[in-house]
Short mmCIF file of C-alpha atoms and ligand atoms in Angstrom, two decimals:
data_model
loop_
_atom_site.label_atom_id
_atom_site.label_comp_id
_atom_site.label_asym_id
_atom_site.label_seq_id
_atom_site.Cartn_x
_atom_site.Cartn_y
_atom_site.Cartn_z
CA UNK A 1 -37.03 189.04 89.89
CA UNK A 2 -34.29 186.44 90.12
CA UNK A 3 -34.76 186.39 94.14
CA UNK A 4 -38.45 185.68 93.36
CA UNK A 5 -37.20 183.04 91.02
CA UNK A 6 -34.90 181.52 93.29
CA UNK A 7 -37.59 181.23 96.05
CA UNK A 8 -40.19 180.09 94.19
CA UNK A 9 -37.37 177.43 93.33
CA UNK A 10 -36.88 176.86 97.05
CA UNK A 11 -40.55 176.74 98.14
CA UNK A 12 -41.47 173.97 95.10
CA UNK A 13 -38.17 171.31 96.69
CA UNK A 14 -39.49 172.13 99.91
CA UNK A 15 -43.38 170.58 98.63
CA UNK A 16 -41.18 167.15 96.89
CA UNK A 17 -39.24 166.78 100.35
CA UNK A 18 -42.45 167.14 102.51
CA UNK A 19 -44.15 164.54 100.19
CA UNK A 20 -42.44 161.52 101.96
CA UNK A 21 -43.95 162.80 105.54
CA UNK A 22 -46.32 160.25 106.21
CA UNK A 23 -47.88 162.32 109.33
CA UNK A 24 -47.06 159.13 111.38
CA UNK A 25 -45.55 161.12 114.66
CA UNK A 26 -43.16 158.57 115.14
CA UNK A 27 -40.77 162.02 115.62
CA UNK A 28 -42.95 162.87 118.52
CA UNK A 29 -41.05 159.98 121.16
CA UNK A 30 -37.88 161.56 120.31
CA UNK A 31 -38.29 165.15 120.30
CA UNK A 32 -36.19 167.01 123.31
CA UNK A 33 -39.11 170.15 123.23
CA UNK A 34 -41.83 168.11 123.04
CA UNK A 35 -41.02 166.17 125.89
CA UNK A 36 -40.89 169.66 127.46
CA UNK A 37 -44.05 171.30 125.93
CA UNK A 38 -46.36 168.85 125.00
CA UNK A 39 -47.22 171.25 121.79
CA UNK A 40 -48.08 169.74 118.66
CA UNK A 41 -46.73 172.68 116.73
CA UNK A 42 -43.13 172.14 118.30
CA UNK A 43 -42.78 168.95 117.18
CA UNK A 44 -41.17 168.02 113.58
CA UNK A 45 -45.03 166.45 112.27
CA UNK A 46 -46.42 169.93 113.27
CA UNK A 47 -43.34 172.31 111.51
CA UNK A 48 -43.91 169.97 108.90
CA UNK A 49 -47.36 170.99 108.28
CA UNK A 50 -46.45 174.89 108.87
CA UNK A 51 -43.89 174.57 105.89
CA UNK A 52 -46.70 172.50 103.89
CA UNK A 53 -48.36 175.93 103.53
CA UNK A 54 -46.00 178.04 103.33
CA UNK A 55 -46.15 179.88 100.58
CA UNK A 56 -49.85 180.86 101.44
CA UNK A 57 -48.38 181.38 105.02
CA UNK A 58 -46.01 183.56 103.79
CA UNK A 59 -48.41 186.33 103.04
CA UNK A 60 -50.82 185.99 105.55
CA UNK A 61 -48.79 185.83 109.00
CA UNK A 62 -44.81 185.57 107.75
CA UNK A 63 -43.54 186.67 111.29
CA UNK A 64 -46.18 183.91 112.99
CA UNK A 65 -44.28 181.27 110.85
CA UNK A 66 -40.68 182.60 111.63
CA UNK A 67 -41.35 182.45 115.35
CA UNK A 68 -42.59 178.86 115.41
CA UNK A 69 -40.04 177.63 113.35
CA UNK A 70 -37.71 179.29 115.36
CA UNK A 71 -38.90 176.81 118.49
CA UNK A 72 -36.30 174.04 117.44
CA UNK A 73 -33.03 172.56 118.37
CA UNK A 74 -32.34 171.82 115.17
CA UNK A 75 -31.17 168.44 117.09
CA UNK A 76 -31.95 166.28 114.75
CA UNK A 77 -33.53 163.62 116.66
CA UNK A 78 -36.52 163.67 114.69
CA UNK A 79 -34.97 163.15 111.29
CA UNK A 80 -32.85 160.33 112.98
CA UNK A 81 -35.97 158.60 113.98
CA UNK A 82 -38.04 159.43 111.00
CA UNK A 83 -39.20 155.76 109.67
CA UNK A 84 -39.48 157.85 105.82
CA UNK A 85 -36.11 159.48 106.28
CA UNK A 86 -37.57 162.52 106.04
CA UNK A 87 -34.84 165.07 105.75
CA UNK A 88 -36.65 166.66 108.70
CA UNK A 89 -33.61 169.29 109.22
CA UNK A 90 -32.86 170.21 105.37
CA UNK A 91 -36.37 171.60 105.62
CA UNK A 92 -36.43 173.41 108.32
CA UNK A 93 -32.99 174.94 107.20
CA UNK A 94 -34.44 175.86 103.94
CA UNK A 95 -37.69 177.18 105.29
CA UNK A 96 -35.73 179.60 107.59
CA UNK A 97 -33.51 180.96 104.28
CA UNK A 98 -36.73 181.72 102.79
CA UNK A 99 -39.10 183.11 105.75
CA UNK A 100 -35.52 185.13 106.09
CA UNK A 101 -35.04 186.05 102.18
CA UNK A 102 -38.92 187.32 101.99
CA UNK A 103 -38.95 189.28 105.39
CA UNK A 104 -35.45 190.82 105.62
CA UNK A 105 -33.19 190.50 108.18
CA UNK A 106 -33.35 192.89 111.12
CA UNK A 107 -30.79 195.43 111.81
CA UNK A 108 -28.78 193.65 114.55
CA UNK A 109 -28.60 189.86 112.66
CA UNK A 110 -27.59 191.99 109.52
CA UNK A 111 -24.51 193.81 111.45
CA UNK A 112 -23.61 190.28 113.04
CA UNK A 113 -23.93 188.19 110.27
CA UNK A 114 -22.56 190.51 106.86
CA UNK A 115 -20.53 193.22 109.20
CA UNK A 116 -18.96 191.41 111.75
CA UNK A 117 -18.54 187.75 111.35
CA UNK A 118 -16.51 188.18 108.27
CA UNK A 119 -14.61 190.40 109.63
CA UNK A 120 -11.91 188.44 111.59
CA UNK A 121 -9.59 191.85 112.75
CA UNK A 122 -12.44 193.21 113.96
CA UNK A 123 -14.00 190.91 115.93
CA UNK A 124 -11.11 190.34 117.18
CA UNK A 125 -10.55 193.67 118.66
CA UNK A 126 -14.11 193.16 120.08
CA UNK A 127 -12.82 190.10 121.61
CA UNK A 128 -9.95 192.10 123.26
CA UNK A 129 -12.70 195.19 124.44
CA UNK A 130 -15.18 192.38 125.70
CA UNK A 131 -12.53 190.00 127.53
CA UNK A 132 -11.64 193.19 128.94
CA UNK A 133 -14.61 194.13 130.92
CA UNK A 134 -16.38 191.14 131.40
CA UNK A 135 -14.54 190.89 135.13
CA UNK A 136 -16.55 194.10 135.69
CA UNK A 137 -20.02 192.39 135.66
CA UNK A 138 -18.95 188.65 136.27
CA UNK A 139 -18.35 186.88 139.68
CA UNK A 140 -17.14 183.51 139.90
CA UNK A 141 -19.32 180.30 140.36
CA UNK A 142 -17.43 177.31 140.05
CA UNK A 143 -13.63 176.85 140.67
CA UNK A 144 -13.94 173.05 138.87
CA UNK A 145 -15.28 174.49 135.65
CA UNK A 146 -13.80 177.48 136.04
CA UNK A 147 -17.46 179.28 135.23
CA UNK A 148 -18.49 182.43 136.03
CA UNK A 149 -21.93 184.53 135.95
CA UNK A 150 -22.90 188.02 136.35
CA UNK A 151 -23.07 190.31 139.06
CA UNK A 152 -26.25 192.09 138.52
CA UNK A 153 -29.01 191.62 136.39
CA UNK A 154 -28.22 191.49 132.97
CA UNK A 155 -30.77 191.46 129.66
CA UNK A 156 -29.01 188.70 127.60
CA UNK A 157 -26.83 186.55 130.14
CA UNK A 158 -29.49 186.77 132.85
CA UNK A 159 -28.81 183.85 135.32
CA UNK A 160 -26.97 182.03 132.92
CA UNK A 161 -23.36 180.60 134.25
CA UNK A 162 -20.63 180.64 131.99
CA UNK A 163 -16.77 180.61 130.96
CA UNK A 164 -15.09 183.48 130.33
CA UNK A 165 -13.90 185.05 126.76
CA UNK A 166 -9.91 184.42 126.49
CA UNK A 167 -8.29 187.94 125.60
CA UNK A 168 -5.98 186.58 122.66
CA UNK A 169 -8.27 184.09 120.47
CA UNK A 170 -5.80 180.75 119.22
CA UNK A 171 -5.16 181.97 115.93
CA UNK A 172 -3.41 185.46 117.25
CA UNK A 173 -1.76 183.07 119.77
CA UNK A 174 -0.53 180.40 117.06
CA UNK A 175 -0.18 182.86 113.99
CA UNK A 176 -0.33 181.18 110.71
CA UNK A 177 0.81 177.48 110.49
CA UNK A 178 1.91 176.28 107.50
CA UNK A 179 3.83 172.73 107.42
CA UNK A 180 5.00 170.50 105.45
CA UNK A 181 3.57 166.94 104.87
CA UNK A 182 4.65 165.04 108.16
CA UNK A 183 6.39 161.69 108.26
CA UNK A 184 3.24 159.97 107.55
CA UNK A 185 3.02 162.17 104.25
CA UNK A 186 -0.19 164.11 105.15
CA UNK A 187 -1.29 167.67 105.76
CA UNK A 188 -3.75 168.60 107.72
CA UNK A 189 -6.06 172.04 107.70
CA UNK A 190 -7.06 172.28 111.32
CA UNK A 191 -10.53 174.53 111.38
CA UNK A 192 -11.03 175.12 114.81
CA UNK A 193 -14.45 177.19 114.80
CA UNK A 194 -15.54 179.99 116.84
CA UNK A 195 -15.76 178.62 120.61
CA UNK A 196 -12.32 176.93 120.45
CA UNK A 197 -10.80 179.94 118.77
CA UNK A 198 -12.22 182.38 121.41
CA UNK A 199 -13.07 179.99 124.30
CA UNK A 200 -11.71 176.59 124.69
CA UNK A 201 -8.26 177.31 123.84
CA UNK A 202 -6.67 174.91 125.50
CA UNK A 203 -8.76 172.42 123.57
CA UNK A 204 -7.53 173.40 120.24
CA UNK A 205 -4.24 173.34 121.81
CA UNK A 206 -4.79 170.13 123.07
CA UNK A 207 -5.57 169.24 119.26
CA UNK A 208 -2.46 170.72 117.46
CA UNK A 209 -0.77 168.49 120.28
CA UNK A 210 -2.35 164.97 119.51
CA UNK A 211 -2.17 165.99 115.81
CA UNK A 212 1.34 166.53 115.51
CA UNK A 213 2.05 163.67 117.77
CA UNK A 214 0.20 161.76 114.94
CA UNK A 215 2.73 163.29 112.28
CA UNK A 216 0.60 165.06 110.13
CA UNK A 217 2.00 168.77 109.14
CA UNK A 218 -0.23 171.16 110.08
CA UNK A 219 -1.74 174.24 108.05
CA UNK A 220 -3.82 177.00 110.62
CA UNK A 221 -4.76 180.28 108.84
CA UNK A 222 -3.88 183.45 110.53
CA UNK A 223 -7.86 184.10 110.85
CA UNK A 224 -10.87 182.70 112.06
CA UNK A 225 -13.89 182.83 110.31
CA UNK A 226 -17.44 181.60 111.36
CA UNK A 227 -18.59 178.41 109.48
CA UNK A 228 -22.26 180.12 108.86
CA UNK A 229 -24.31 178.02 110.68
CA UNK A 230 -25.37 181.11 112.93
CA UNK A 231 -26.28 183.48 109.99
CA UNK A 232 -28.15 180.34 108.37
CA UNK A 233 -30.24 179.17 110.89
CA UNK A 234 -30.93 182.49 111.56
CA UNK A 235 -32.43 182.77 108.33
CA UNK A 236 -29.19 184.55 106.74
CA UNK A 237 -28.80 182.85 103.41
CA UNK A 238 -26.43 185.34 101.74
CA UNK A 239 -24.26 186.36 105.10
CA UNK A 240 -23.66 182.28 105.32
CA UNK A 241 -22.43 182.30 101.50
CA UNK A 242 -20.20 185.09 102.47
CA UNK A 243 -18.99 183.19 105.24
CA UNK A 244 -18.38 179.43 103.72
CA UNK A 245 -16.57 182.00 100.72
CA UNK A 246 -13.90 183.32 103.16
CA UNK A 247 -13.17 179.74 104.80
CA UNK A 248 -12.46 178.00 100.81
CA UNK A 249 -10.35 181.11 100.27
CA UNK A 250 -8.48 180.53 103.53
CA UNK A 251 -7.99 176.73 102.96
CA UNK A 252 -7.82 176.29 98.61
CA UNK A 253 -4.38 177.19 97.95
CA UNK A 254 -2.92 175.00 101.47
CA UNK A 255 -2.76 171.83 99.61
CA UNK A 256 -4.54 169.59 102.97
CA UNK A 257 -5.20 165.77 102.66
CA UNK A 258 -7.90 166.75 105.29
CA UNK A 259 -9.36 169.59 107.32
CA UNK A 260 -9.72 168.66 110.80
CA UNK A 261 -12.09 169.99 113.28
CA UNK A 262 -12.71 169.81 117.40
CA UNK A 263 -16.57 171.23 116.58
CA UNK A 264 -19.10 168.34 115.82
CA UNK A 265 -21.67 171.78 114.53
CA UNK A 266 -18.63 173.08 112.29
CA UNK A 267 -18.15 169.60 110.77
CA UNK A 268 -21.82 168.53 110.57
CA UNK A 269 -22.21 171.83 108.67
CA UNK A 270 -19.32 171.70 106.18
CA UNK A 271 -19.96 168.30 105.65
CA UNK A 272 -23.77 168.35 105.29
CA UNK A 273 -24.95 172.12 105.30
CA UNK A 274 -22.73 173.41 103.24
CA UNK A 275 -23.18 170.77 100.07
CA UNK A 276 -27.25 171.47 100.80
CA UNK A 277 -26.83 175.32 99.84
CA UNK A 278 -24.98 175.29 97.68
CA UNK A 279 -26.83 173.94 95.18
CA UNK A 280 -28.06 177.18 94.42
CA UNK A 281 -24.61 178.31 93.96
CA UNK A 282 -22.70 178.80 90.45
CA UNK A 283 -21.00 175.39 89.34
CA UNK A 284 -17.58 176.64 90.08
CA UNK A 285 -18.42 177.30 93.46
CA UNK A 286 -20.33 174.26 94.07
CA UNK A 287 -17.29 172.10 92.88
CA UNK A 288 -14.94 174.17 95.27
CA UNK A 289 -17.64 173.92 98.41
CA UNK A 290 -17.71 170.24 97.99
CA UNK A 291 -14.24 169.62 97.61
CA UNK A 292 -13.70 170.94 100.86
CA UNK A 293 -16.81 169.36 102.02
CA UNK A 294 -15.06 165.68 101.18
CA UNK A 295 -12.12 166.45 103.07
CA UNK A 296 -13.31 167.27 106.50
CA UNK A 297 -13.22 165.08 109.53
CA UNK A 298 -14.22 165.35 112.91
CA UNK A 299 -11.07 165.54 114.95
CA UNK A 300 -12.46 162.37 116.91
CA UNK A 301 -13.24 160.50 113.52
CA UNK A 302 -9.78 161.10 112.59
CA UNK A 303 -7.89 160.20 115.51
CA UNK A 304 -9.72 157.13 116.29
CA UNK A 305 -8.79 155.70 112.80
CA UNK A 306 -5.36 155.26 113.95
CA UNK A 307 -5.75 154.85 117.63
CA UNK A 308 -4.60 150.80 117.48
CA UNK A 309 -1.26 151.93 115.38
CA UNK A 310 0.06 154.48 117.58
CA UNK A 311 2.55 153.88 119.83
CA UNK A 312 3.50 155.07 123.22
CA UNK A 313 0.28 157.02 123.98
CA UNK A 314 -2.83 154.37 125.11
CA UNK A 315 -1.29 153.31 128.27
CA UNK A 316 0.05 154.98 131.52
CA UNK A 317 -0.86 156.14 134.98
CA UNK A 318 -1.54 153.47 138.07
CA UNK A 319 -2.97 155.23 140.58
CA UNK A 320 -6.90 155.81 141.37
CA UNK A 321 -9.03 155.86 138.10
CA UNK A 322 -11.48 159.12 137.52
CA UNK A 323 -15.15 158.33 136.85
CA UNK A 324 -15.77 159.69 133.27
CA UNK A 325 -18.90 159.68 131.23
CA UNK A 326 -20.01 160.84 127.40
CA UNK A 327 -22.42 163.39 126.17
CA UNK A 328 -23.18 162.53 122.69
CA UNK A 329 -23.39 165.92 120.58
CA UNK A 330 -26.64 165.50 118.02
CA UNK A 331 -24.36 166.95 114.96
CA UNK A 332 -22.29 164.12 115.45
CA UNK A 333 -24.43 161.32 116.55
CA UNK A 334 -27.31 162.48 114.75
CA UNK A 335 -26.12 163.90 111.39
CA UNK A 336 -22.87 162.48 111.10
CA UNK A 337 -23.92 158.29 112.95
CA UNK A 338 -20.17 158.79 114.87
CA UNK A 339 -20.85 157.32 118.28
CA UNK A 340 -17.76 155.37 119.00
CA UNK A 341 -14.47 157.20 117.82
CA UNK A 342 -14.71 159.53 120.87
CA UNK A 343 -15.85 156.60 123.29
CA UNK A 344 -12.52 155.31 121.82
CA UNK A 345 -10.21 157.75 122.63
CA UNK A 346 -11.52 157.84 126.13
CA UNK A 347 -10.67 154.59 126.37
CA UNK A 348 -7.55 154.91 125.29
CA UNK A 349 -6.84 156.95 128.68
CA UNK A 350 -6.66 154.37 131.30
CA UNK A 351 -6.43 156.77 134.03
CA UNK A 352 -10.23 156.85 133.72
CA UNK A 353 -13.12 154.59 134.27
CA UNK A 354 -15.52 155.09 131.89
CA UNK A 355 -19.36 154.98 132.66
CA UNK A 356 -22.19 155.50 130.25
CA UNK A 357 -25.18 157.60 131.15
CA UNK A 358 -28.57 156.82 130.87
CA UNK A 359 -30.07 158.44 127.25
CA UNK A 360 -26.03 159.69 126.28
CA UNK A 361 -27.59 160.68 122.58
CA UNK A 362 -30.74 163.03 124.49
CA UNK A 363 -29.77 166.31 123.23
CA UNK A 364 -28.27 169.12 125.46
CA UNK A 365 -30.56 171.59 124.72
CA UNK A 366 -28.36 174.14 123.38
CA UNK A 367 -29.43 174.31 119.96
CA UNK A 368 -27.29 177.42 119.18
CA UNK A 369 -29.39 180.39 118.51
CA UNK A 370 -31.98 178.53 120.25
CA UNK A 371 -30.59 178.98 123.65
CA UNK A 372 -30.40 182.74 123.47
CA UNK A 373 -33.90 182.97 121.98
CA UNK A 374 -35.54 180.59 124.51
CA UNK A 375 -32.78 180.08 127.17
CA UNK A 376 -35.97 179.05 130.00
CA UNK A 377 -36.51 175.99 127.33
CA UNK A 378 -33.08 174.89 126.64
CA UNK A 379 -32.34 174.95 130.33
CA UNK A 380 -35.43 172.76 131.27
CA UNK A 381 -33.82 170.04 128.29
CA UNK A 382 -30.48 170.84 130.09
CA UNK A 383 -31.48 170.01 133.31
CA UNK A 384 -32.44 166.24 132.04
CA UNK A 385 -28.96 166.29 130.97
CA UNK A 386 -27.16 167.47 134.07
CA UNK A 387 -29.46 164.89 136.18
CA UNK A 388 -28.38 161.89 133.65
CA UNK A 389 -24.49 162.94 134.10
CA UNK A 390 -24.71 163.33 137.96
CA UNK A 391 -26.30 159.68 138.42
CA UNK A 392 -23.15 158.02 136.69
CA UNK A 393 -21.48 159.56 139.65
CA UNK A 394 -18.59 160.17 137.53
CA UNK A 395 -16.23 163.03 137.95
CA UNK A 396 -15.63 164.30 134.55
CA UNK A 397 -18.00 164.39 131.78
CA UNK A 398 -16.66 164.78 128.10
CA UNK A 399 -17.85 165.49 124.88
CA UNK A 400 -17.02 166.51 121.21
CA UNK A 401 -18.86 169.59 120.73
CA UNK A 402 -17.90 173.29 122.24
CA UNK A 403 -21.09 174.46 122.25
CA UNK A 404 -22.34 171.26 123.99
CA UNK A 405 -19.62 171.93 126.34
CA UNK A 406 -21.16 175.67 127.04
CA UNK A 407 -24.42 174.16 127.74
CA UNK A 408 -23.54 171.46 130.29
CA UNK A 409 -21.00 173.94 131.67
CA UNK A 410 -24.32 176.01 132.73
CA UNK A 411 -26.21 173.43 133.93
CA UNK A 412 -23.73 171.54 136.13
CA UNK A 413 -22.53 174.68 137.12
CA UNK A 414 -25.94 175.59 138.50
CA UNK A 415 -26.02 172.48 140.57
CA UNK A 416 -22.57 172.49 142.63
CA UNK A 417 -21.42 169.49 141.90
CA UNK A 418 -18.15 170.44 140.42
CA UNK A 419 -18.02 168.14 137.75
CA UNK A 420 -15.28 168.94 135.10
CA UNK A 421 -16.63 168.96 131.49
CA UNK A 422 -14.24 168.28 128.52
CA UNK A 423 -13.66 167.40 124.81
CA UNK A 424 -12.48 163.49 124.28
CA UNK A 425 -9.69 165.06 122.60
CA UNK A 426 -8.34 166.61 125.69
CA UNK A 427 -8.90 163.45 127.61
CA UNK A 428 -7.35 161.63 124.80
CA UNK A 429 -4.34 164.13 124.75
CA UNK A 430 -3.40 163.47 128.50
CA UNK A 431 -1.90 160.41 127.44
CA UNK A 432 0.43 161.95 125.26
CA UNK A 433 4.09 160.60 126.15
CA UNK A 434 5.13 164.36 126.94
CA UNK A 435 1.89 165.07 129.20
CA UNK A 436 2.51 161.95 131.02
CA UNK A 437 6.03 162.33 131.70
CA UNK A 438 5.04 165.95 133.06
CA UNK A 439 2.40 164.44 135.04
CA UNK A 440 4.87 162.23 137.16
CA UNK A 441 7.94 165.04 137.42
S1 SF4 B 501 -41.37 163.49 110.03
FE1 SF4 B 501 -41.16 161.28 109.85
S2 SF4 B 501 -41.58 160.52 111.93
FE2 SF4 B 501 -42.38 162.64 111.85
S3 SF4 B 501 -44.53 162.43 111.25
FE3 SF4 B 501 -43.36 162.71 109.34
S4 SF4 B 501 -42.92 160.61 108.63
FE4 SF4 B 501 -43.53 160.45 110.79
S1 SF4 B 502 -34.90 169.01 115.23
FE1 SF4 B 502 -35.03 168.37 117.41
S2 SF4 B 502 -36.17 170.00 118.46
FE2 SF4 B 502 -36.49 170.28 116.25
S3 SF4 B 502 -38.40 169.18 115.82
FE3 SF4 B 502 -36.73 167.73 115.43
S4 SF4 B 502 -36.45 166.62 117.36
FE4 SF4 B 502 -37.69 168.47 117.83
#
């Protein structure tokens, strides 16, 4: 009776946020899939409608609704654009917890999302089993990115190239952390979310680097946990609360000034997701979410805020300059309007020439969940992507978002032009007065 309750609750915001839709289709110019599809129903005006009638859609075709709302980046664009700030991707989030609450989850996303995301020891021991075997079915594909794909036909990776699962994820490398204040009297959490922790590890290293460079103490939990995003937008409403519970247990009793993280999706969803759900949370809990909520930076945010103060690390190297360009990552262009703090550290490498792409805020086409679910339509949006990166001409292309990163790994991968793809953080952290001088010996 209360879950009725609480989606009747749901379903009756959903009708006062839909009210400010004006059905002008001002989203439709902006939208990555409908530039693909050409579909009414893929763009935000037509989800919009869908979720209009949902309750009656609910009990006629429930799966029918699931599915097309499913057909979304979740980029953002849309809302961005939206002339009646329609809070195009609040709704769609919401709709998806309650298509998900009334239909039930099925088996697998239930053993991902309740058994084995919170369960950092054990994934982690699937990490080590997986890591393990992957060289069985993987071949190599591009000695710049370092990506791989698989030997033989396979159901979920199919054609897809991509980088391989480190054995050790960072925490079991860096163990707990747990600092003092540093000279400049703060404490930082550093959160580094799921692809750093398992993939990009020398980005998160990379981070630690710049950050203690900075002089912040550092506090790193000896777990990782998933942020939720994946159980939520998968329709997984109570494995996300599990989730966001484990990471305020983690981080309450470290005493940070900030929590820091290298994952424009994990910060766009602490900072915006996580306040949006839990309004249906006890008061307590709502109070502790967004606490932790108000602390969190993107790592770029952060470091950019002190870029003109720090000594010793914006200038070195004389030789040939590097052609670099930016991807903007939608959760942090979009949702978060932070454009220029990577573009800034970037800069602050002047063994690079920087070059901006045509359309540098187009989303990827990654979209998370959306890739695996319709990998044939994010790699048609990826392909715009890779074709705006190769006419800068540039050599490198950066970014602020891992699972950006994974996408235009793929799709530059695919064409053979060896371009390295990177976090601004890493480009920033070359300059560091210890990489430099190791650069030159
Ligand atoms: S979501 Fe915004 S841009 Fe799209 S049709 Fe509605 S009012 Fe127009
Ligand atoms: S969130 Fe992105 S993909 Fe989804 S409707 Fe909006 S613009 Fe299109």
């Amino acid at each position: 009776m209360a879950e009725l309750q609480r989606l009747l609750t749901l379903l009756k915001e959903l009708d006062d946020q839909l009210a400010g839709c004006m059905k002008c289709g001002m989203c439709q110019a902006v939208c990555p899939l409908y530039a693909e599809t050409g579909r009414e129903m893929d763009v935000a005006r037509g989800k919009l409608v869908l979720v209009e009638h949902l309750s009656s859609q609910l009990l006629n075709d429930p799966q029918g609704v699931q599915k097309r709302l499913e057909r979304c980046l979740l980029c953002g664009s849309c809302a961005k654009a939206c002339p009646s700030g329609v809070p195009v991707v609040d709704i769609f989030i919401k709709a998806r917890a309650i298509i998900g609450e009334y239909l039930g989850l099925p088996p697998i996303k239930k053993l991902i999302f309740r058994s084995l995301l919170p369960r950092p020891r054990l994934m982690d021991g699937l990490q080590r089993l997986a890591a393990a075997g992957q060289g069985l079915f993987s071949k190599k594909a591009d000695p710049i990115l370092g990506s791989s794909c698989a030997r033989f036909n396979a159901p979920v990776i199919r054609d897809r190239h991509y980088l391989p699962l480190a054995t050790t994820p960072l925490h079991g490398e860096l163990g707990e952390i747990d600092e003092p204040a540093g000279p400049g009297g703060t404490k930082v959490g550093f959160y580094p979310g799921c692809l750093v922790d398992k993939i990009f590890l020398d980005l998160g290293r990379d981070a630690i680097d710049v950050l203690r460079h900075r002089g912040h103490g550092i506090f790193v939990p000896g777990e990782q946990v998933c942020c939720g995003i994946p159980a939520l937008s998968s329709g997984d409403r109570q494995g996300f609360e599990r989730l966001v519970g484990r990471i305020l247990n983690q981080f309450e009793d470290a005493d940070i000034d900030y929590l820091i993280t290298p994952c424009a999706t994990c910060t766009a969803t602490i900072r915006t997701i996580w306040p949006l759900m839990a309004e249906y949370l006890p008061q307590r809990e709502q109070q502790r979410v967004r606490r932790l909520a108000e602390k969190t930076r993107d790592i770029t945010e952060f470091l950019a805020e002190g870029l003109d103060e720090t000594p010793g690390e914006t200038q070195h190297g004389s030789g040939e300059k590097t052609g670099i360009t930016y991807h903007d990552p939608c959760h942090l262009q979009k949702t978060l309007s932070i454009s220029q703090a990577p573009r800034r550290l970037i800069g602050a490498n002047s063994n690079y020439d920087f070059r901006e792409m045509g359309a540098p805020d187009r989303c990827c086409g990654m979209g998370g969940s959306f890739n695996l679910l319709h990998y044939d339509l994010s790699r048609q949006v990826g392909q715009k992507k890779a074709e705006d990166i190769l006419a800068t001409g540039a050599d490198t292309v950066a970014t602020a978002c891992p699972a950006c990163m994974i996408q235009l790994v793929d799709q530059l991968s695919r064409t053979g032009k060896s371009i390295r793809v990177a976090h601004a953080v890493q480009i920033y952290a070359e300059t560091l007065p210890q990489r430099a001088q190791k650069e030159q010996s």
